[in-house]
Coordinates of N, CA and C in Angstrom, one line a residue:
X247 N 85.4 65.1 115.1 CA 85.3 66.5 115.1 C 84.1 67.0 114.3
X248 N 83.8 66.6 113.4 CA 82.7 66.7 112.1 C 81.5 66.9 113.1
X249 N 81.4 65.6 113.6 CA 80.1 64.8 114.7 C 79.6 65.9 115.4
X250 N 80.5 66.6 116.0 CA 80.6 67.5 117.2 C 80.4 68.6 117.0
X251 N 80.4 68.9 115.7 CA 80.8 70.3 115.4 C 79.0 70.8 114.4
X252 N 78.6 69.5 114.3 CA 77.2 69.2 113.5 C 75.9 68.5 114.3
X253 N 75.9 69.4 115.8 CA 75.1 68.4 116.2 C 74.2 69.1 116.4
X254 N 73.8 70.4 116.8 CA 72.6 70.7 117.1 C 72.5 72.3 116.2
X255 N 71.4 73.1 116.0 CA 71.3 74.2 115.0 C 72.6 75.3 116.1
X256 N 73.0 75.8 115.1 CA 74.1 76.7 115.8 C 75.3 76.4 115.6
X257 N 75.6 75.3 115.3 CA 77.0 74.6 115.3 C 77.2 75.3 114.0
X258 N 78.8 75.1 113.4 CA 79.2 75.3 112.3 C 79.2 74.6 110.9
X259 N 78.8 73.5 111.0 CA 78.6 72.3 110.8 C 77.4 71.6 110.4
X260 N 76.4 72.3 110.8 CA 75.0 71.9 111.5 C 74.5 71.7 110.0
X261 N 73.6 70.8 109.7 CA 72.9 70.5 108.5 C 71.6 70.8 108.3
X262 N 70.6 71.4 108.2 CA 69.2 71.4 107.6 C 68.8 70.1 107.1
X263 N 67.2 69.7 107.0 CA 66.6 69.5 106.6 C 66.6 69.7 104.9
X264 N 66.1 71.2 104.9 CA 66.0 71.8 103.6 C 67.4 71.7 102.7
X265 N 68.9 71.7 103.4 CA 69.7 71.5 103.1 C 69.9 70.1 102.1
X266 N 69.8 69.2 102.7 CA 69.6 67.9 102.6 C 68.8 67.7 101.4
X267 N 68.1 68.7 101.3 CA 67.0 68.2 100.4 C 67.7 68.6 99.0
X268 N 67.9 69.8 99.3 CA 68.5 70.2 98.2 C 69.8 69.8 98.2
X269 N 70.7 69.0 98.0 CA 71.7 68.0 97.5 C 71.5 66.9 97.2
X270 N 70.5 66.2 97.7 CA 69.7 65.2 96.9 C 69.3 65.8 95.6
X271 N 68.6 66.8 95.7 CA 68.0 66.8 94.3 C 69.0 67.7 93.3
X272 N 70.4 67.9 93.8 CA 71.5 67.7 92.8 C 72.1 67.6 92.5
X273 N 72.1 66.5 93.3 CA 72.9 65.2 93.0 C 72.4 64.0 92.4
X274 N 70.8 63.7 92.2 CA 69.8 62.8 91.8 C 70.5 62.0 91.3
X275 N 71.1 62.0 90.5 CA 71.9 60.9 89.6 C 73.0 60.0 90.3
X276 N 73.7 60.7 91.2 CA 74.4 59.9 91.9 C 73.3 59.1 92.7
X277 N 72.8 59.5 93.7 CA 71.6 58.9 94.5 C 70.5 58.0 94.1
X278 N 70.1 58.6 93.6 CA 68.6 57.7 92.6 C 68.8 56.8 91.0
X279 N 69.9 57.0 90.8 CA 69.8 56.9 89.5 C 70.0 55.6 89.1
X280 N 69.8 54.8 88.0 CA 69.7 53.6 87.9 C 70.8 52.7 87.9
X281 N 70.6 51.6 88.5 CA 72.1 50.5 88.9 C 72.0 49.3 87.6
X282 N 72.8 49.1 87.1 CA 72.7 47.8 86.0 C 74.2 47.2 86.6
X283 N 73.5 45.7 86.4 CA 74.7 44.2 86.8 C 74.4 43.8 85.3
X284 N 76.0 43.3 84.7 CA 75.9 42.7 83.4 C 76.5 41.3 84.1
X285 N 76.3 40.5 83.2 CA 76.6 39.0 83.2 C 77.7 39.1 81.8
X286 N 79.0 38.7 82.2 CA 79.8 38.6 80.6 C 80.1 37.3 80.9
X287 N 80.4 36.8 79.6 CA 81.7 35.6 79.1 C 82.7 36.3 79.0
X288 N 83.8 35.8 78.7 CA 85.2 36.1 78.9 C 86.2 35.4 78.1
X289 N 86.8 35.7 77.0 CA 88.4 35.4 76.7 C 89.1 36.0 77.0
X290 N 90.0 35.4 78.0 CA 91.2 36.1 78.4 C 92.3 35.7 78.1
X291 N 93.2 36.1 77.7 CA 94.6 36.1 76.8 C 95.4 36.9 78.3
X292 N 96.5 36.4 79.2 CA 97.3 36.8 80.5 C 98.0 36.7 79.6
X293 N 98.9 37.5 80.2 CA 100.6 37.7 79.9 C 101.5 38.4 81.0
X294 N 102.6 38.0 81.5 CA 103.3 38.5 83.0 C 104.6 39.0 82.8
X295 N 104.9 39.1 81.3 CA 106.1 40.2 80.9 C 105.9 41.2 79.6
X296 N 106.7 41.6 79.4 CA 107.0 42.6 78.1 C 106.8 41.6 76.8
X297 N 107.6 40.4 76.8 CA 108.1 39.8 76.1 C 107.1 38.5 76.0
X298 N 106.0 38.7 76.6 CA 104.9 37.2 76.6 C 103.4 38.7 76.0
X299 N 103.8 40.1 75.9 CA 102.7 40.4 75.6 C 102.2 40.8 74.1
X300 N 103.2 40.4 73.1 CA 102.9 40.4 71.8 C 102.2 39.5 71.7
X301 N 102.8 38.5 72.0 CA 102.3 37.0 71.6 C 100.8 36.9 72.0
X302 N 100.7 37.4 73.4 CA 98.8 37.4 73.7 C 98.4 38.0 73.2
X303 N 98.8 39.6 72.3 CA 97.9 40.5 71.8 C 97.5 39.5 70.3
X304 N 98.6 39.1 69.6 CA 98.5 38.2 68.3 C 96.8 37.1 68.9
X305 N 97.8 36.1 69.8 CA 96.3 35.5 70.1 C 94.8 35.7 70.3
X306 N 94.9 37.0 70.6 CA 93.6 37.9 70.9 C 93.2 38.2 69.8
X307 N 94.1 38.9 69.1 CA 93.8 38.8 67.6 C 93.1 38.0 66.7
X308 N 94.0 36.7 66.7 CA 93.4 35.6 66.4 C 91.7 34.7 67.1
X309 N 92.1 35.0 68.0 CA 90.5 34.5 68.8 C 89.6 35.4 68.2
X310 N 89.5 37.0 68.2 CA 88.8 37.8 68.0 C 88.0 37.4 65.9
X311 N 89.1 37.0 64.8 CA 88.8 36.7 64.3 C 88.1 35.6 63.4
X312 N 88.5 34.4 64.9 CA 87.8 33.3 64.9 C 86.1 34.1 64.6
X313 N 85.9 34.4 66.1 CA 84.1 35.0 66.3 C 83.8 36.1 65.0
X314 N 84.6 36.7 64.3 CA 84.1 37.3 63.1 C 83.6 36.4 62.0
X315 N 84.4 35.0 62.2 CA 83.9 34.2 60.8 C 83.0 33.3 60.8
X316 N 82.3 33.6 62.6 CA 81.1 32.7 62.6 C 81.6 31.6 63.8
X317 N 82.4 31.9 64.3 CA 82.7 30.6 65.0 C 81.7 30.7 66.5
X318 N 81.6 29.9 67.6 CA 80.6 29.4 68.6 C 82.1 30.6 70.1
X319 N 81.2 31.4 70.4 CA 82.1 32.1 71.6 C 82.9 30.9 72.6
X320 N 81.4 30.3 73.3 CA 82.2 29.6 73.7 C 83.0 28.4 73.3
X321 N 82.9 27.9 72.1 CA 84.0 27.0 71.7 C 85.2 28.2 71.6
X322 N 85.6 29.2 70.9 CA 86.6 29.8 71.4 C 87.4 30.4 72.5
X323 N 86.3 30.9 73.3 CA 86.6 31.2 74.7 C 87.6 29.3 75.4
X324 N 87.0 28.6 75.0 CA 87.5 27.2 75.7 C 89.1 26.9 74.9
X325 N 89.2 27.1 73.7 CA 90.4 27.0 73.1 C 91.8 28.1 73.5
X326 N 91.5 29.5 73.7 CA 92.6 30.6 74.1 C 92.4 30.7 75.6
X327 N 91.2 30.8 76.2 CA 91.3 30.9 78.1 C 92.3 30.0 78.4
X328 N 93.2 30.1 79.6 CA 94.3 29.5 80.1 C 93.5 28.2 80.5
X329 N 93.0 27.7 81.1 CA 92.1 26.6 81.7 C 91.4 26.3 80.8
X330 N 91.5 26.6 79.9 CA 90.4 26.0 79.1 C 88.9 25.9 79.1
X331 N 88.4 26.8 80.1 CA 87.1 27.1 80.4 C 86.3 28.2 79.6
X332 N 85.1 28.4 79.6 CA 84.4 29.6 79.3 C 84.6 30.4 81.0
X333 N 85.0 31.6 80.7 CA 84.6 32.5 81.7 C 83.8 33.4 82.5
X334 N 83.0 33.7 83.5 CA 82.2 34.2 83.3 C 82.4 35.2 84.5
X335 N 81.8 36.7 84.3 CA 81.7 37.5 85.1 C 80.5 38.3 85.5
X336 N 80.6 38.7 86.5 CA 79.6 40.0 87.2 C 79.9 41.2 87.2
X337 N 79.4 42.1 86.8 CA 79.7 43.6 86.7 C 78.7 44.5 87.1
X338 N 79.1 45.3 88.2 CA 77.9 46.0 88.6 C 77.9 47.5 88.4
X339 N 77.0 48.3 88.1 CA 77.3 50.0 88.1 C 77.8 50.5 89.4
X340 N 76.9 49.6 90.3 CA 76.9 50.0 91.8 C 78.1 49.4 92.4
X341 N 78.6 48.6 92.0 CA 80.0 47.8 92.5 C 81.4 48.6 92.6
X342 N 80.9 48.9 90.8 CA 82.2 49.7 90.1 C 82.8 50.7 90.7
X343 N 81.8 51.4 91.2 CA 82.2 52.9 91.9 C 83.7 53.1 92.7
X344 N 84.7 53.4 92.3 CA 86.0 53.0 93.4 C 86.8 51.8 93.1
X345 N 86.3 50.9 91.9 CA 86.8 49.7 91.5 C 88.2 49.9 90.8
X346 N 88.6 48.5 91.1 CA 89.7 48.6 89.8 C 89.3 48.9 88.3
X347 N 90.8 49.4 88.2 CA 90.7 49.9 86.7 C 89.8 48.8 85.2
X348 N 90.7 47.5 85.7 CA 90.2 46.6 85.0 C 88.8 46.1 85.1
X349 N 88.0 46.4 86.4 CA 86.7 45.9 86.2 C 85.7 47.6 85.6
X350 N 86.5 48.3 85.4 CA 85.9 49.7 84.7 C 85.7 49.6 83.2
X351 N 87.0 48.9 83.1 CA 87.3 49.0 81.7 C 85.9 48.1 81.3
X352 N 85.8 46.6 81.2 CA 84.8 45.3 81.4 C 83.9 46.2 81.1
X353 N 83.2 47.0 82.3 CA 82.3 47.0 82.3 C 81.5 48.5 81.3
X354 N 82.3 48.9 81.1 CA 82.5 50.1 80.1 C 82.4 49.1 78.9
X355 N 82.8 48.3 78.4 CA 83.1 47.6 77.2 C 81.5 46.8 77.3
X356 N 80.8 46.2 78.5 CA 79.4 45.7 78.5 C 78.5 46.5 78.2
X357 N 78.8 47.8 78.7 CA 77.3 48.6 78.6 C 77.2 49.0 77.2
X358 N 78.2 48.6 75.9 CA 78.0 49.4 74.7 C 77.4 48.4 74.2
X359 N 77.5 46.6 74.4 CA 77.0 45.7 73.9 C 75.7 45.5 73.9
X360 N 74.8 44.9 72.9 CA 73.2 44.3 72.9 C 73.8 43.0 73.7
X361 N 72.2 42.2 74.0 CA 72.6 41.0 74.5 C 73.1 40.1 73.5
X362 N 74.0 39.1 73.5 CA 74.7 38.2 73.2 C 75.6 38.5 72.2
X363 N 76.1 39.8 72.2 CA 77.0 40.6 70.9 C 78.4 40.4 71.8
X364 N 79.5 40.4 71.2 CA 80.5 40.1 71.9 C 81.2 41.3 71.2
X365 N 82.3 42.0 72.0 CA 82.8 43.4 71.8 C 83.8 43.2 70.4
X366 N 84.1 44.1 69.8 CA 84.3 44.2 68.4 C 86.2 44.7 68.6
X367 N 86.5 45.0 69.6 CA 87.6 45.3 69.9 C 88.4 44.4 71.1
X368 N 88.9 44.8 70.9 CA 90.3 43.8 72.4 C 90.0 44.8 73.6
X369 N 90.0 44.2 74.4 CA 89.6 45.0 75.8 C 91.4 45.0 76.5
X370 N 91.8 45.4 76.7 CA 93.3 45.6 77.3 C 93.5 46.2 78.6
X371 N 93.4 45.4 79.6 CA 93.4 45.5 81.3 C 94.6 44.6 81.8
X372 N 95.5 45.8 82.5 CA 96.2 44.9 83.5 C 96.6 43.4 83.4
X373 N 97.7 43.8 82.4 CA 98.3 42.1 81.7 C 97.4 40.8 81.2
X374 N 96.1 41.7 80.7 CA 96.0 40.5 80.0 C 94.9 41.6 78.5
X375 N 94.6 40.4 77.6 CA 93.7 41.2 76.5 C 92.1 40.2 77.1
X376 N 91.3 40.8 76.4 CA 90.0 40.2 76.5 C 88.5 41.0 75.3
X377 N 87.9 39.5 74.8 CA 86.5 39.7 74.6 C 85.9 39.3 75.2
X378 N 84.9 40.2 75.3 CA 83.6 39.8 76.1 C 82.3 39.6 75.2
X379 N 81.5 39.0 75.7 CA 80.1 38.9 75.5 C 79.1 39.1 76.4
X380 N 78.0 39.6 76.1 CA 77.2 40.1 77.1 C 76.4 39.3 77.1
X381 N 75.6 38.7 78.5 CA 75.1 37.6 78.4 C 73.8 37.8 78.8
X382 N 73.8 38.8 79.6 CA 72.3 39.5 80.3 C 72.9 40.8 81.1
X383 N 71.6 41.2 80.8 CA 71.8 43.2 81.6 C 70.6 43.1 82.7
X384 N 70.5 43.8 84.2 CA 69.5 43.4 85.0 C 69.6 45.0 85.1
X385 N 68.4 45.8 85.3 CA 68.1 46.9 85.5 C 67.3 47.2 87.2
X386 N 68.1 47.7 88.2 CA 67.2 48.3 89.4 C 67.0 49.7 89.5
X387 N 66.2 50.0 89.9 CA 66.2 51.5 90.3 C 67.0 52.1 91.1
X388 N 67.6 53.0 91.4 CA 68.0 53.8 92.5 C 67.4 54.4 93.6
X389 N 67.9 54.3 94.9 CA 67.3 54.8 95.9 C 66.8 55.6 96.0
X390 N 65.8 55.6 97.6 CA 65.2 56.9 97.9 C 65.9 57.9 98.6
X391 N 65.2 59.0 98.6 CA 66.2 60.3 99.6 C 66.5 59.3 101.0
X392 N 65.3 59.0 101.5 CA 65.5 58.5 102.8 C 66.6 57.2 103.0
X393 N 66.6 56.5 102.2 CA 67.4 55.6 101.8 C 69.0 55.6 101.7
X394 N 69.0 57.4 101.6 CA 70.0 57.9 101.4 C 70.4 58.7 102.1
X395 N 69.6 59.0 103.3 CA 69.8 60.2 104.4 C 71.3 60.2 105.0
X396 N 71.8 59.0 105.5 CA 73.0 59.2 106.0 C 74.1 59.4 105.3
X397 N 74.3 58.8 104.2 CA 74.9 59.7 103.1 C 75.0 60.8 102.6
X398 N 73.7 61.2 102.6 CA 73.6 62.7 101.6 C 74.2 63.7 102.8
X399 N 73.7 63.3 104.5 CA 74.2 64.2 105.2 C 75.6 64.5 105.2
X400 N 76.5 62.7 105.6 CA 77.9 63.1 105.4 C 78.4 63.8 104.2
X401 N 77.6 63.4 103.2 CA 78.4 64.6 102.1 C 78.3 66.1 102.2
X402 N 77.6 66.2 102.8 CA 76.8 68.0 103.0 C 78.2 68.2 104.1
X403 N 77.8 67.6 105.5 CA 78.8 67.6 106.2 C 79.8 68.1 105.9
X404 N 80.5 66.8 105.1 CA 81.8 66.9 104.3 C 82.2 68.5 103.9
X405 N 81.1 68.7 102.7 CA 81.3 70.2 102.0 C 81.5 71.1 103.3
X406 N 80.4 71.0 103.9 CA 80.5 72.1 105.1 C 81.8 72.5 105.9
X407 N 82.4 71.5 106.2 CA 83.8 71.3 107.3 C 85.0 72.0 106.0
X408 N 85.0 71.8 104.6 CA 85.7 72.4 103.8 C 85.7 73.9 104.1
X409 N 84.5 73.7 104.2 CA 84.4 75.6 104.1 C 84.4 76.4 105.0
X410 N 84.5 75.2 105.8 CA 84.7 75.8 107.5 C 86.0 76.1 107.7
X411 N 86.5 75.2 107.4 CA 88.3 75.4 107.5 C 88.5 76.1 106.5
X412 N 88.0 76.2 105.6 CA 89.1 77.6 104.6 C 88.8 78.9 104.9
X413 N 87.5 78.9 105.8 CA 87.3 80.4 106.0 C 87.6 80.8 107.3
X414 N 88.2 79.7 108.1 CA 89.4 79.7 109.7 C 90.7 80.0 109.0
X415 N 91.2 79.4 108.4 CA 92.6 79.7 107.6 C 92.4 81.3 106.7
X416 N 91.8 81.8 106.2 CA 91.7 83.2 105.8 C 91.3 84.0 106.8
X417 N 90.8 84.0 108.1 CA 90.3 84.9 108.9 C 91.4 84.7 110.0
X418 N 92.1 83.8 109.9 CA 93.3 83.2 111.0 C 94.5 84.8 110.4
X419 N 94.5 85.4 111.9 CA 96.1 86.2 112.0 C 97.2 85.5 112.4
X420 N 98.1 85.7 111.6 CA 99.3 84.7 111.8 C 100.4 86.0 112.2
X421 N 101.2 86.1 113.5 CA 102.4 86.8 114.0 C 103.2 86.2 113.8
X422 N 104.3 86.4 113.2 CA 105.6 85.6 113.8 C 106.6 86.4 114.5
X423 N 106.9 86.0 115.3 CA 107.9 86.3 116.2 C 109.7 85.7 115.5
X424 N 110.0 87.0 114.4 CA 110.9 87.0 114.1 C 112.2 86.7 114.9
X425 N 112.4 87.3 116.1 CA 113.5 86.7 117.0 C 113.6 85.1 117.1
X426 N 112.3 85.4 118.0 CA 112.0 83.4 117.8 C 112.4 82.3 116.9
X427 N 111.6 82.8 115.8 CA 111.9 82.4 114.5 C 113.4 81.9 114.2
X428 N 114.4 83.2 114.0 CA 115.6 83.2 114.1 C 116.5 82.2 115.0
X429 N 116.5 82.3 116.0 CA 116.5 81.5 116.8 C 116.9 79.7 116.8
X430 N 115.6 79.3 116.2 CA 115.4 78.6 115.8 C 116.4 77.5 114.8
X431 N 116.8 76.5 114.8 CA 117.8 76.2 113.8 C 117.3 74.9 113.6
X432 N 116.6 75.2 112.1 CA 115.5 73.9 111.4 C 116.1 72.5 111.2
X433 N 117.9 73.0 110.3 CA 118.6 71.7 110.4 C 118.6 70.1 111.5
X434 N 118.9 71.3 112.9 CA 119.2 70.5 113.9 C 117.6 69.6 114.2
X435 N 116.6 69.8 113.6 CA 115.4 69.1 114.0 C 115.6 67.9 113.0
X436 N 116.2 67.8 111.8 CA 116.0 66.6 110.8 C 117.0 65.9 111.6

C-alpha cells in the first residue's frame, strides 16, 4: 500500500528529493555517524535458578577481586568461566541496534573501558554475572546519504503514511445507524 501510494509526484505518499535530504541531515547521527566493534574477554559466572544466583554473584565477587590485587585476567577468567576457557567476544555499535539486552549491556560496559582495563563493576545480564576486558576498539565511519537512500526513503515514507492515516481518521464522518446498531447483538458474535 506504502509502494503505491508513493510512486509518482501527486501521490500521498510521494517523497522528494529535497525531502530526503533533509532527514538525512536530521538524522546524521543515526546515518553517518560512527560504527565501533570492541573485542572483549569475558568472565562469566551462569546461574539457572534463584538459589544458584547468590553463589555466582559471591564468585563474581571473588574473581573481580582476584584482578584488583594484581592477578593475570586470563589466568582468572580460566579458573571461574564454566569450561575453563578465556572468553572472547564481538560487539558491534552497528550490530547492537535491536539486540538483546545482554549484548547492550557488554557493550555499554566496553565503550567506558581504555584498552586492556577490565570493567570495575559486575556486569549482570540474563543469568549470569560478568567482567570484561577490552581487548581492542576498531573505529569505521558511517555512511553516505546515498548509501542510505533506501532507508532514509522508507523512513520518510513511514512518517508520511502516519500522517496520512491520522489525517483520514479525523477528516473521516462516521454515521451510525442507531437502529442497526441496536439490532445488533454483540454477545451472540463471541
Amino acid at each position: 500500500l506504502k509502494d503505491f501510494l508513493s510512486k509518482k509526484e501527486g501521490d500521498p505518499l510521494y517523497v522528494t528529493e529535497k525531502e530526503l535530504q533533509k532527514s538525512f541531515s536530521e538524522h546524521q547521527d543515526q546515518w553517518s555517524g560512527k560504527n565501533y566493534t570492541y573485542n572483549i574477554q569475558k568472565i562469566e559466572i551462569n546461574y539457572t535458578s534463584s538459589d544458584e544466583m547468590n553463589s555466582a554473584e559471591q564468585k563474581a565477587l571473588q574473581a573481580l577481586t582476584e584482578l584488583k590485587s594484581g592477578k593475570n585476567f586470563e589466568e582468572v577468567a580460566k579458573k571461574y568461566n564454566k569450561d575453563k576457557k578465556l572468553l572472547s567476544h564481538t560487539l558491534s555499535s552497528k550490530s547492537s541496534r535491536g539486540a538483546a539486552q545482554a549484548v547492550i549491556e557488554l557493550r555499554t560496559g566496553a565503550e567506558s573501558l581504555e584498552l586492556n582495563q577490565y570493567s570495575k563493576d559486575i556486569i549482570h545480564v540474563n543469568g549470569s554475572y560478568n567482567i570484561i576486558k577490552l581487548v581492542s576498539k576498531a573505529t569505521e565511519e558511517g555512511n553516505t546519504f546515498e548509501e542510505n537512500y533506501d532507508s532514509i526513503k522508507k523512513m520518510v515514507v513511514d512518517e508520511k503514511y502516519e500522517e496520512y492515516i491520522n489525517r483520514l481518521i479525523e477528516e473521516a464522518e462516521v454515521t451510525v445507524n442507531k437502529k442497526s446498531y441496536n439490532e445488533l447483538n454483540l454477545l451472540e458474535m463471541y
